[in-house]
Amino acid sequence: MIGNFVTQHEPEIIASFQRLLAIESVKSHPVPGGPFGAGPAQALSYVLQLAESRHLSTKNINGYAGHVEYGTGDQYIAVLAHLDVVPAGEGWTYPPFGGVIEQGRIYGRGAIDDKGPAMSVLWALFAMQEAGIVPKRKIRLIFGLDEESDWQCLDHYFRYEPKPIGGFAPDAQFPLIYAEKGMATLRIEVPAEAESLAAQVQMFSGGTRFNIVPEVARATVDCHSETAARELVVKFRKAAKDLQVSLHSEVRGCYVDLTVEGRAAHASRPEAGINAIVQLAQVLGTATVSNCSMWRSIGSWDCFGRTLGIDHDDGETGPLTMNVGTGELRDGTYRFHLNIRYPANQTVDELLKTMTNYLPDRWRIALVEHMDPLRIDPNAVVVHTLMDVYKQFFQEDIPPLTTGGVTYARAIPNAVAFGARFPGKPSLAHRADEYWEIDDFLRSIEIYAEAMTRLANAL
């Protein structure tokens, strides 16, 4: 029944996915009706209008978030997806907001995180409506616009709307995520040194968001003379070769410009990327430059916090991971933001205490944002119900998973992350040439229709 609907409407479904991908819904300065900028507001408007065209009830909560509703009753289950995306970044083969289809894949920022899954659950609801499937509980699709930043969207939404009795977020992978690590973003500030004899780092910048492994970092070093600059650039190039760092360097008079190219990845899996900030620090730390000891320290940081003494693995949610997401030199101070995903049996206070003891006294550390770990009982009804749906479609019995990711499942009671990435498929969120295979996208509509129906009857 649902499969026939998907086949019948396939061109329209894919076209709507492409139109949503074409909206550059990166958070920016507020506009009237759009507290997170014009792009996110446009994305929400498009989704709600699409639902209204099929005579479903919708609501826009002051431009912060919105919902599409199906069914009747006071209590409801929620499916929470986000329409905002991280900046496109560099290194794309395809236009990041083009929705290009090639070799069975649809490319674009947000294809799998999280615009594609948002369209999957929306079309699943359309299919249920057309098939006349009316479960016991009301179903509400909630679309947030600030998931990649501060979650102000849902904070605002639930000041005006009641919370559901349960639900899921299609923002991770199958089969199901029942536990998520805690997340802490820390800011480290270090005074810039002004050493008269050493070459001076005049400019430093890297990264765009805390939750993305930075793919580019840049620095400009004042060597005080062109001769010294030419000597130093030779040392930098040799160091980069020895360290296997992708470095572009250029001499401009007495200045040396350095650019390191890494590889972007989601901050929950920093080991999948190459951190350009850390690599540039490694190169700078090989020469006599200002803040040399700082560069050597940062250059020693790994993805698991070993050199900061915070490495830990609880055996369930996995090892602590750390991403140096952004760095800059501004107003005589270096500022670095670390995004840390820590195991469920660790606390943020323990992290801060340990790191404070490891870092030099003149380095200042502050907690910028924090989310506690999430853990749902693996025997809960929501877990059993959705795992049964997974088994029905994938014909395999595997245990639910844990993740270092942070999903909207944390925002409501009795919720987990369910899909949308299929087993064995690569994690492409926050990376260049993000895509979703069209066959998986279309199949997920059937999966989510069944999941929403069963969950709305079970809770």
Short mmCIF file of C-alpha atoms in Angstrom, two decimals:
data_model
loop_
_atom_site.label_atom_id
_atom_site.label_comp_id
_atom_site.label_asym_id
_atom_site.label_seq_id
_atom_site.Cartn_x
_atom_site.Cartn_y
_atom_site.Cartn_z
CA MET A 1 0.00 0.00 0.00
CA ILE A 2 2.65 2.54 1.06
CA GLY A 3 5.05 1.14 -1.53
CA ASN A 4 2.51 1.75 -4.28
CA PHE A 5 2.09 5.35 -3.12
CA VAL A 6 5.86 5.91 -3.25
CA THR A 7 6.10 4.43 -6.74
CA GLN A 8 3.16 6.48 -7.99
CA HIS A 9 4.50 9.76 -6.60
CA GLU A 10 8.24 9.14 -7.05
CA PRO A 11 8.95 12.05 -9.45
CA GLU A 12 7.10 14.50 -7.19
CA ILE A 13 8.81 13.15 -4.06
CA ILE A 14 12.29 13.51 -5.55
CA ALA A 15 11.53 16.98 -6.95
CA SER A 16 10.40 18.19 -3.53
CA PHE A 17 13.62 16.86 -1.99
CA GLN A 18 15.64 18.77 -4.60
CA ARG A 19 13.73 21.98 -3.94
CA LEU A 20 14.40 21.74 -0.21
CA LEU A 21 18.10 21.07 -0.81
CA ALA A 22 18.26 24.19 -2.99
CA ILE A 23 17.41 26.38 0.01
CA GLU A 24 20.61 27.54 1.74
CA SER A 25 19.27 27.13 5.25
CA VAL A 26 22.45 28.02 7.13
CA LYS A 27 21.89 30.05 10.30
CA SER A 28 22.53 33.76 9.75
CA HIS A 29 21.39 37.16 11.02
CA PRO A 30 17.72 37.48 12.04
CA VAL A 31 15.12 38.81 9.62
CA PRO A 32 11.42 39.58 10.20
CA GLY A 33 9.73 36.24 10.84
CA GLY A 34 13.06 34.44 10.75
CA PRO A 35 15.09 34.52 13.98
CA PHE A 36 17.71 32.25 12.42
CA GLY A 37 17.90 34.02 9.09
CA ALA A 38 16.13 33.99 5.74
CA GLY A 39 17.32 30.52 4.67
CA PRO A 40 15.96 28.50 7.60
CA ALA A 41 12.71 30.51 7.48
CA GLN A 42 12.32 29.72 3.79
CA ALA A 43 12.94 26.01 4.40
CA LEU A 44 10.25 25.87 7.09
CA SER A 45 7.80 27.80 4.94
CA TYR A 46 8.36 25.40 2.05
CA VAL A 47 7.75 22.29 4.17
CA LEU A 48 4.64 23.69 5.85
CA GLN A 49 3.18 24.85 2.52
CA LEU A 50 3.79 21.40 1.05
CA ALA A 51 1.83 19.86 3.93
CA GLU A 52 -0.96 22.43 3.61
CA SER A 53 -1.31 21.58 -0.08
CA ARG A 54 -2.37 18.12 1.11
CA HIS A 55 -4.81 19.56 3.64
CA LEU A 56 -2.81 18.70 6.74
CA SER A 57 -2.82 20.92 9.82
CA THR A 58 0.33 23.02 10.27
CA LYS A 59 1.64 25.61 12.70
CA ASN A 60 4.59 28.00 12.62
CA ILE A 61 5.78 28.95 16.11
CA ASN A 62 7.12 32.48 15.59
CA GLY A 63 9.66 31.37 12.99
CA TYR A 64 11.57 29.23 15.50
CA ALA A 65 10.06 25.87 14.56
CA GLY A 66 6.89 24.45 13.11
CA HIS A 67 4.86 21.29 12.91
CA VAL A 68 2.63 19.21 10.69
CA GLU A 69 -0.12 17.25 12.43
CA TYR A 70 -2.17 14.20 11.54
CA GLY A 71 -4.89 12.50 13.57
CA THR A 72 -6.91 13.53 16.59
CA GLY A 73 -6.67 13.48 20.36
CA ASP A 74 -4.82 15.34 23.07
CA GLN A 75 -1.73 13.14 23.33
CA TYR A 76 0.65 12.75 20.45
CA ILE A 77 3.87 11.12 19.36
CA ALA A 78 6.50 13.32 17.76
CA VAL A 79 8.98 12.87 14.96
CA LEU A 80 11.59 15.60 15.22
CA ALA A 81 13.75 16.64 12.27
CA HIS A 82 15.76 19.76 11.51
CA LEU A 83 15.83 21.88 8.37
CA ASP A 84 18.92 23.96 9.16
CA VAL A 85 22.31 22.83 7.85
CA VAL A 86 25.94 23.53 8.59
CA PRO A 87 27.87 25.76 6.16
CA ALA A 88 28.79 24.04 2.91
CA GLY A 89 32.53 24.45 3.41
CA GLU A 90 35.04 23.73 0.67
CA GLY A 91 36.00 20.78 -1.51
CA TRP A 92 32.67 20.06 -3.21
CA THR A 93 32.50 18.39 -6.62
CA TYR A 94 28.79 19.17 -6.92
CA PRO A 95 26.98 22.42 -6.03
CA PRO A 96 26.23 22.12 -2.30
CA PHE A 97 22.76 23.61 -2.80
CA GLY A 98 22.07 22.17 -6.22
CA GLY A 99 20.25 18.93 -5.47
CA VAL A 100 22.17 17.30 -8.32
CA ILE A 101 21.29 13.68 -9.07
CA GLU A 102 24.01 11.43 -10.43
CA GLN A 103 24.45 7.66 -10.39
CA GLY A 104 21.47 7.14 -8.14
CA ARG A 105 22.57 9.68 -5.54
CA ILE A 106 21.18 13.10 -4.67
CA TYR A 107 23.89 15.54 -3.60
CA GLY A 108 23.58 18.56 -1.35
CA ARG A 109 24.23 19.96 2.10
CA GLY A 110 21.59 18.38 4.29
CA ALA A 111 20.92 15.40 2.01
CA ILE A 112 21.31 13.01 4.96
CA ASP A 113 21.58 15.58 7.79
CA ASP A 114 18.68 16.24 8.02
CA LYS A 115 16.64 17.54 5.10
CA GLY A 116 16.40 14.17 3.40
CA PRO A 117 15.03 12.39 6.49
CA ALA A 118 12.69 15.36 7.08
CA MET A 119 11.22 14.84 3.63
CA SER A 120 11.01 11.08 4.23
CA VAL A 121 8.82 11.43 7.31
CA LEU A 122 6.71 14.12 5.62
CA TRP A 123 5.99 11.93 2.61
CA ALA A 124 5.41 8.97 4.93
CA LEU A 125 2.67 11.00 6.60
CA PHE A 126 1.20 11.89 3.19
CA ALA A 127 1.16 8.18 2.33
CA MET A 128 -0.60 7.29 5.59
CA GLN A 129 -3.18 10.00 4.95
CA GLU A 130 -3.91 8.78 1.43
CA ALA A 131 -4.14 5.16 2.62
CA GLY A 132 -6.57 6.14 5.37
CA ILE A 133 -4.32 4.86 8.15
CA VAL A 134 -5.43 6.53 11.40
CA PRO A 135 -3.51 5.28 14.46
CA LYS A 136 -4.62 5.60 18.08
CA ARG A 137 -2.44 8.62 18.87
CA LYS A 138 -2.03 11.84 16.97
CA ILE A 139 1.24 12.22 15.03
CA ARG A 140 3.14 15.47 14.92
CA LEU A 141 6.18 16.15 12.73
CA ILE A 142 8.20 18.90 14.39
CA PHE A 143 10.73 20.78 12.27
CA GLY A 144 13.46 22.73 14.05
CA LEU A 145 15.72 25.39 12.56
CA ASP A 146 18.64 25.68 15.01
CA GLU A 147 19.77 22.10 15.62
CA GLU A 148 23.26 22.68 14.27
CA SER A 149 23.87 25.55 16.69
CA ASP A 150 22.10 26.27 19.98
CA TRP A 151 18.74 24.46 19.88
CA GLN A 152 16.90 27.73 20.57
CA CYS A 153 14.28 26.44 18.13
CA LEU A 154 12.95 23.66 20.35
CA ASP A 155 13.48 25.62 23.56
CA HIS A 156 11.11 28.22 22.12
CA TYR A 157 8.73 25.69 20.58
CA PHE A 158 8.07 23.85 23.83
CA ARG A 159 7.37 27.07 25.68
CA TYR A 160 4.20 27.24 23.59
CA GLU A 161 3.42 23.60 22.84
CA PRO A 162 2.93 20.55 25.10
CA LYS A 163 5.50 17.80 24.96
CA PRO A 164 4.66 14.46 23.34
CA ILE A 165 4.44 11.11 25.09
CA GLY A 166 7.32 9.77 23.01
CA GLY A 167 8.77 9.64 19.54
CA PHE A 168 11.95 9.54 17.52
CA ALA A 169 14.43 11.64 15.57
CA PRO A 170 15.39 10.46 12.05
CA ASP A 171 18.84 11.99 12.42
CA ALA A 172 21.29 9.14 12.98
CA GLN A 173 21.35 5.59 11.65
CA PHE A 174 19.49 2.31 11.65
CA PRO A 175 18.70 0.16 13.50
CA LEU A 176 18.22 2.54 16.45
CA ILE A 177 20.16 4.73 18.89
CA TYR A 178 19.13 4.25 22.53
CA ALA A 179 22.00 6.16 24.17
CA GLU A 180 23.92 9.31 23.24
CA LYS A 181 27.08 10.68 24.80
CA GLY A 182 27.16 13.94 26.67
CA MET A 183 28.37 16.98 24.76
CA ALA A 184 30.43 19.91 25.99
CA THR A 185 31.85 22.81 24.02
CA LEU A 186 34.78 24.49 25.74
CA ARG A 187 36.54 27.74 24.91
CA ILE A 188 40.27 28.00 25.56
CA GLU A 189 41.91 31.44 25.50
CA VAL A 190 45.65 32.02 25.36
CA PRO A 191 47.33 35.46 25.34
CA ALA A 192 49.33 36.11 22.17
CA GLU A 193 53.04 36.55 22.87
CA ALA A 194 55.01 39.49 21.54
CA GLU A 195 58.57 38.16 21.35
CA SER A 196 60.88 40.60 19.60
CA LEU A 197 63.30 37.96 18.31
CA ALA A 198 60.86 35.28 17.21
CA ALA A 199 58.82 35.34 14.04
CA GLN A 200 55.36 36.67 14.92
CA VAL A 201 52.12 34.94 14.00
CA GLN A 202 50.07 37.91 12.78
CA MET A 203 46.95 36.06 11.68
CA PHE A 204 45.47 32.68 12.53
CA SER A 205 42.05 31.25 11.69
CA GLY A 206 40.49 27.86 11.16
CA GLY A 207 37.13 26.14 11.17
CA THR A 208 33.56 27.36 10.76
CA ARG A 209 31.56 25.49 13.43
CA PHE A 210 32.41 23.71 16.67
CA ASN A 211 30.69 20.55 15.46
CA ILE A 212 32.67 20.18 12.22
CA VAL A 213 36.23 18.93 11.90
CA PRO A 214 37.93 21.96 10.28
CA GLU A 215 39.08 21.32 6.74
CA VAL A 216 41.07 24.55 6.34
CA ALA A 217 43.33 26.56 8.67
CA ARG A 218 45.40 29.62 7.78
CA ALA A 219 48.20 31.63 9.36
CA THR A 220 50.41 34.55 8.42
CA VAL A 221 53.84 34.80 10.02
CA ASP A 222 55.87 38.04 10.16
CA CYS A 223 59.54 37.04 9.86
CA HIS A 224 60.85 40.65 10.07
CA SER A 225 62.79 40.33 6.79
CA GLU A 226 62.39 38.69 3.39
CA THR A 227 65.56 36.67 3.91
CA ALA A 228 64.23 35.25 7.17
CA ALA A 229 60.88 34.56 5.52
CA ARG A 230 62.50 32.53 2.75
CA GLU A 231 64.53 30.56 5.29
CA LEU A 232 61.51 29.88 7.47
CA VAL A 233 59.26 28.76 4.63
CA VAL A 234 61.80 26.06 3.77
CA LYS A 235 61.54 24.76 7.35
CA PHE A 236 57.75 24.84 7.23
CA ARG A 237 57.66 22.92 3.95
CA LYS A 238 60.05 20.27 5.25
CA ALA A 239 58.03 19.91 8.46
CA ALA A 240 54.81 19.54 6.48
CA LYS A 241 56.37 16.84 4.32
CA ASP A 242 57.70 14.96 7.35
CA LEU A 243 54.34 15.26 9.14
CA GLN A 244 52.35 14.38 5.99
CA VAL A 245 50.46 17.67 6.17
CA SER A 246 48.86 19.18 3.06
CA LEU A 247 50.42 22.66 3.20
CA HIS A 248 50.33 25.55 0.77
CA SER A 249 52.89 28.25 1.57
CA GLU A 250 53.81 31.57 0.00
CA VAL A 251 56.35 34.30 0.78
CA ARG A 252 55.17 37.92 0.56
CA GLY A 253 58.09 40.14 1.43
CA CYS A 254 58.79 39.50 5.11
CA TYR A 255 55.57 37.49 5.53
CA VAL A 256 54.88 33.78 5.10
CA ASP A 257 51.29 32.76 4.37
CA LEU A 258 50.36 29.20 5.36
CA THR A 259 47.24 27.25 4.46
CA VAL A 260 46.63 23.69 5.62
CA GLU A 261 43.95 21.55 4.01
CA GLY A 262 42.42 18.80 6.11
CA ARG A 263 39.21 16.83 5.69
CA ALA A 264 35.85 17.78 7.17
CA ALA A 265 33.82 15.33 9.24
CA HIS A 266 31.12 15.40 11.88
CA ALA A 267 32.50 16.27 15.32
CA SER A 268 30.94 13.12 16.78
CA ARG A 269 33.38 11.11 14.63
CA PRO A 270 36.48 13.31 14.45
CA GLU A 271 38.67 10.33 13.63
CA ALA A 272 36.96 10.25 10.21
CA GLY A 273 38.37 13.69 9.38
CA ILE A 274 41.74 15.43 9.29
CA ASN A 275 41.87 18.43 11.62
CA ALA A 276 43.49 21.34 9.78
CA ILE A 277 43.89 23.41 12.97
CA VAL A 278 45.83 20.68 14.75
CA GLN A 279 47.96 20.05 11.67
CA LEU A 280 48.81 23.73 11.23
CA ALA A 281 49.74 23.85 14.91
CA GLN A 282 52.08 20.91 14.33
CA VAL A 283 53.82 22.79 11.51
CA LEU A 284 54.08 26.06 13.46
CA GLY A 285 55.45 24.20 16.48
CA THR A 286 58.51 23.07 14.55
CA ALA A 287 59.88 26.62 14.20
CA THR A 288 60.84 29.50 16.46
CA VAL A 289 57.61 31.49 16.28
CA SER A 290 55.55 33.35 18.86
CA ASN A 291 53.54 31.08 21.19
CA CYS A 292 55.71 28.15 20.12
CA SER A 293 54.89 26.10 23.25
CA MET A 294 51.18 26.62 22.61
CA TRP A 295 51.49 25.35 19.04
CA ARG A 296 53.36 22.28 20.22
CA SER A 297 50.72 21.56 22.82
CA ILE A 298 47.80 21.92 20.41
CA GLY A 299 49.69 19.94 17.80
CA SER A 300 49.82 17.03 20.24
CA TRP A 301 46.05 16.91 20.78
CA ASP A 302 44.34 13.86 19.34
CA CYS A 303 40.72 12.86 18.75
CA PHE A 304 40.41 11.08 22.10
CA GLY A 305 41.82 13.66 24.53
CA ARG A 306 44.78 11.51 25.58
CA THR A 307 47.29 14.34 25.95
CA LEU A 308 44.78 16.30 28.04
CA GLY A 309 44.14 13.41 30.40
CA ILE A 310 40.43 13.16 29.60
CA ASP A 311 40.40 9.97 27.53
CA HIS A 312 37.78 7.52 28.80
CA ASP A 313 35.61 4.66 27.53
CA ASP A 314 32.60 3.41 29.47
CA GLY A 315 32.21 0.24 27.42
CA GLU A 316 28.67 1.17 26.35
CA THR A 317 28.55 4.57 24.68
CA GLY A 318 32.18 4.31 23.60
CA PRO A 319 35.28 6.47 23.96
CA LEU A 320 35.39 10.19 24.58
CA THR A 321 36.05 12.12 21.38
CA MET A 322 37.37 15.66 20.98
CA ASN A 323 37.31 18.07 18.07
CA VAL A 324 39.18 21.37 17.89
CA GLY A 325 36.41 22.96 15.87
CA THR A 326 37.47 26.59 15.52
CA GLY A 327 40.47 28.74 16.25
CA GLU A 328 41.33 32.39 15.74
CA LEU A 329 43.68 35.17 16.77
CA ARG A 330 41.76 38.33 17.62
CA ASP A 331 42.55 41.35 19.79
CA GLY A 332 45.75 39.84 21.12
CA THR A 333 44.15 36.56 22.23
CA TYR A 334 43.98 33.10 20.71
CA ARG A 335 40.59 31.42 21.08
CA PHE A 336 40.00 27.75 20.41
CA HIS A 337 36.68 25.92 20.73
CA LEU A 338 36.73 22.24 21.59
CA ASN A 339 33.66 20.09 21.01
CA ILE A 340 33.83 17.05 23.29
CA ARG A 341 31.51 14.04 23.27
CA TYR A 342 31.97 12.19 26.56
CA PRO A 343 30.75 8.76 27.77
CA ALA A 344 27.56 8.48 29.78
CA ASN A 345 29.36 7.72 33.06
CA GLN A 346 31.57 10.80 32.86
CA THR A 347 30.57 14.31 33.97
CA VAL A 348 31.35 17.71 32.54
CA ASP A 349 32.71 18.82 35.93
CA GLU A 350 35.25 16.00 35.81
CA LEU A 351 36.29 17.11 32.32
CA LEU A 352 36.80 20.72 33.35
CA LYS A 353 38.75 19.80 36.48
CA THR A 354 41.09 17.44 34.63
CA MET A 355 41.71 19.82 31.74
CA THR A 356 42.35 22.74 34.09
CA ASN A 357 45.03 20.69 35.81
CA TYR A 358 46.65 19.74 32.49
CA LEU A 359 46.66 23.18 30.86
CA PRO A 360 49.15 25.96 31.72
CA ASP A 361 47.97 28.46 34.33
CA ARG A 362 47.75 31.35 31.88
CA TRP A 363 45.40 29.42 29.60
CA ARG A 364 41.79 30.24 30.41
CA ILE A 365 39.10 27.60 29.98
CA ALA A 366 35.33 28.14 29.98
CA LEU A 367 32.25 26.00 29.35
CA VAL A 368 30.29 27.43 26.41
CA GLU A 369 27.49 24.88 26.08
CA HIS A 370 26.63 21.51 27.52
CA MET A 371 24.16 18.66 27.08
CA ASP A 372 23.89 15.73 29.46
CA PRO A 373 24.08 12.19 28.09
CA LEU A 374 20.87 10.48 26.98
CA ARG A 375 20.00 6.86 27.75
CA ILE A 376 16.69 5.11 27.16
CA ASP A 377 16.08 1.68 28.68
CA PRO A 378 16.75 -0.84 25.87
CA ASN A 379 13.63 -2.70 27.05
CA ALA A 380 11.35 0.33 26.69
CA VAL A 381 8.27 0.09 24.48
CA VAL A 382 9.61 2.71 22.07
CA VAL A 383 12.78 0.67 21.56
CA HIS A 384 11.02 -2.66 21.08
CA THR A 385 8.43 -1.17 18.73
CA LEU A 386 10.94 0.51 16.43
CA MET A 387 13.35 -2.42 16.51
CA ASP A 388 10.49 -4.65 15.33
CA VAL A 389 9.97 -2.27 12.40
CA TYR A 390 13.66 -2.48 11.59
CA LYS A 391 13.57 -6.29 11.65
CA GLN A 392 10.53 -6.29 9.36
CA PHE A 393 12.27 -4.26 6.66
CA PHE A 394 15.87 -5.41 6.99
CA GLN A 395 15.31 -9.05 7.94
CA GLU A 396 18.06 -9.06 10.55
CA ASP A 397 18.14 -9.12 14.33
CA ILE A 398 20.91 -6.87 15.63
CA PRO A 399 21.08 -4.92 18.89
CA PRO A 400 20.36 -1.19 19.15
CA LEU A 401 23.31 1.18 19.09
CA THR A 402 24.84 4.11 20.94
CA THR A 403 26.33 7.26 19.42
CA GLY A 404 28.45 10.29 20.05
CA GLY A 405 25.98 12.31 18.03
CA VAL A 406 23.44 14.70 19.51
CA THR A 407 19.86 14.42 18.26
CA TYR A 408 16.49 15.94 19.01
CA ALA A 409 15.62 12.75 20.89
CA ARG A 410 17.04 14.58 23.92
CA ALA A 411 14.36 17.25 23.67
CA ILE A 412 11.39 15.06 24.55
CA PRO A 413 10.66 12.16 26.90
CA ASN A 414 10.70 8.54 25.81
CA ALA A 415 12.49 9.11 22.51
CA VAL A 416 15.32 7.60 20.47
CA ALA A 417 17.07 8.24 17.17
CA PHE A 418 15.79 5.95 14.40
CA GLY A 419 17.57 6.11 11.03
CA ALA A 420 17.92 7.46 8.49
CA ARG A 421 21.35 6.19 7.40
CA PHE A 422 21.16 2.56 6.33
CA PRO A 423 23.51 -0.07 7.79
CA GLY A 424 26.88 -0.25 6.08
CA LYS A 425 26.51 3.14 4.39
CA PRO A 426 29.14 5.85 4.99
CA SER A 427 28.63 8.71 7.43
CA LEU A 428 28.59 11.82 5.22
CA ALA A 429 27.10 14.45 7.52
CA HIS A 430 29.07 17.73 7.52
CA ARG A 431 31.35 16.49 4.74
CA ALA A 432 31.86 17.75 1.20
CA ASP A 433 29.71 16.02 -1.43
CA GLU A 434 27.16 14.91 1.14
CA TYR A 435 24.59 12.69 -0.55
CA TRP A 436 21.82 10.17 0.01
CA GLU A 437 21.14 7.24 -2.28
CA ILE A 438 17.73 7.73 -3.84
CA ASP A 439 16.73 4.08 -3.36
CA ASP A 440 17.42 4.39 0.38
CA PHE A 441 15.52 7.68 0.53
CA LEU A 442 12.44 6.18 -1.12
CA ARG A 443 12.60 3.01 0.95
CA SER A 444 12.84 5.05 4.15
CA ILE A 445 9.40 6.51 3.43
CA GLU A 446 7.87 3.05 3.77
CA ILE A 447 9.90 2.38 6.91
CA TYR A 448 8.84 5.62 8.57
CA ALA A 449 5.17 5.17 7.68
CA GLU A 450 5.23 1.80 9.42
CA ALA A 451 7.24 3.19 12.35
CA MET A 452 4.88 6.10 12.97
CA THR A 453 1.82 3.88 12.69
CA ARG A 454 3.13 1.29 15.12
CA LEU A 455 4.49 3.77 17.62
CA ALA A 456 1.29 5.83 17.65
CA ASN A 457 -0.63 2.64 18.44
CA ALA A 458 1.84 1.29 21.01
CA LEU A 459 2.39 4.30 23.29
#
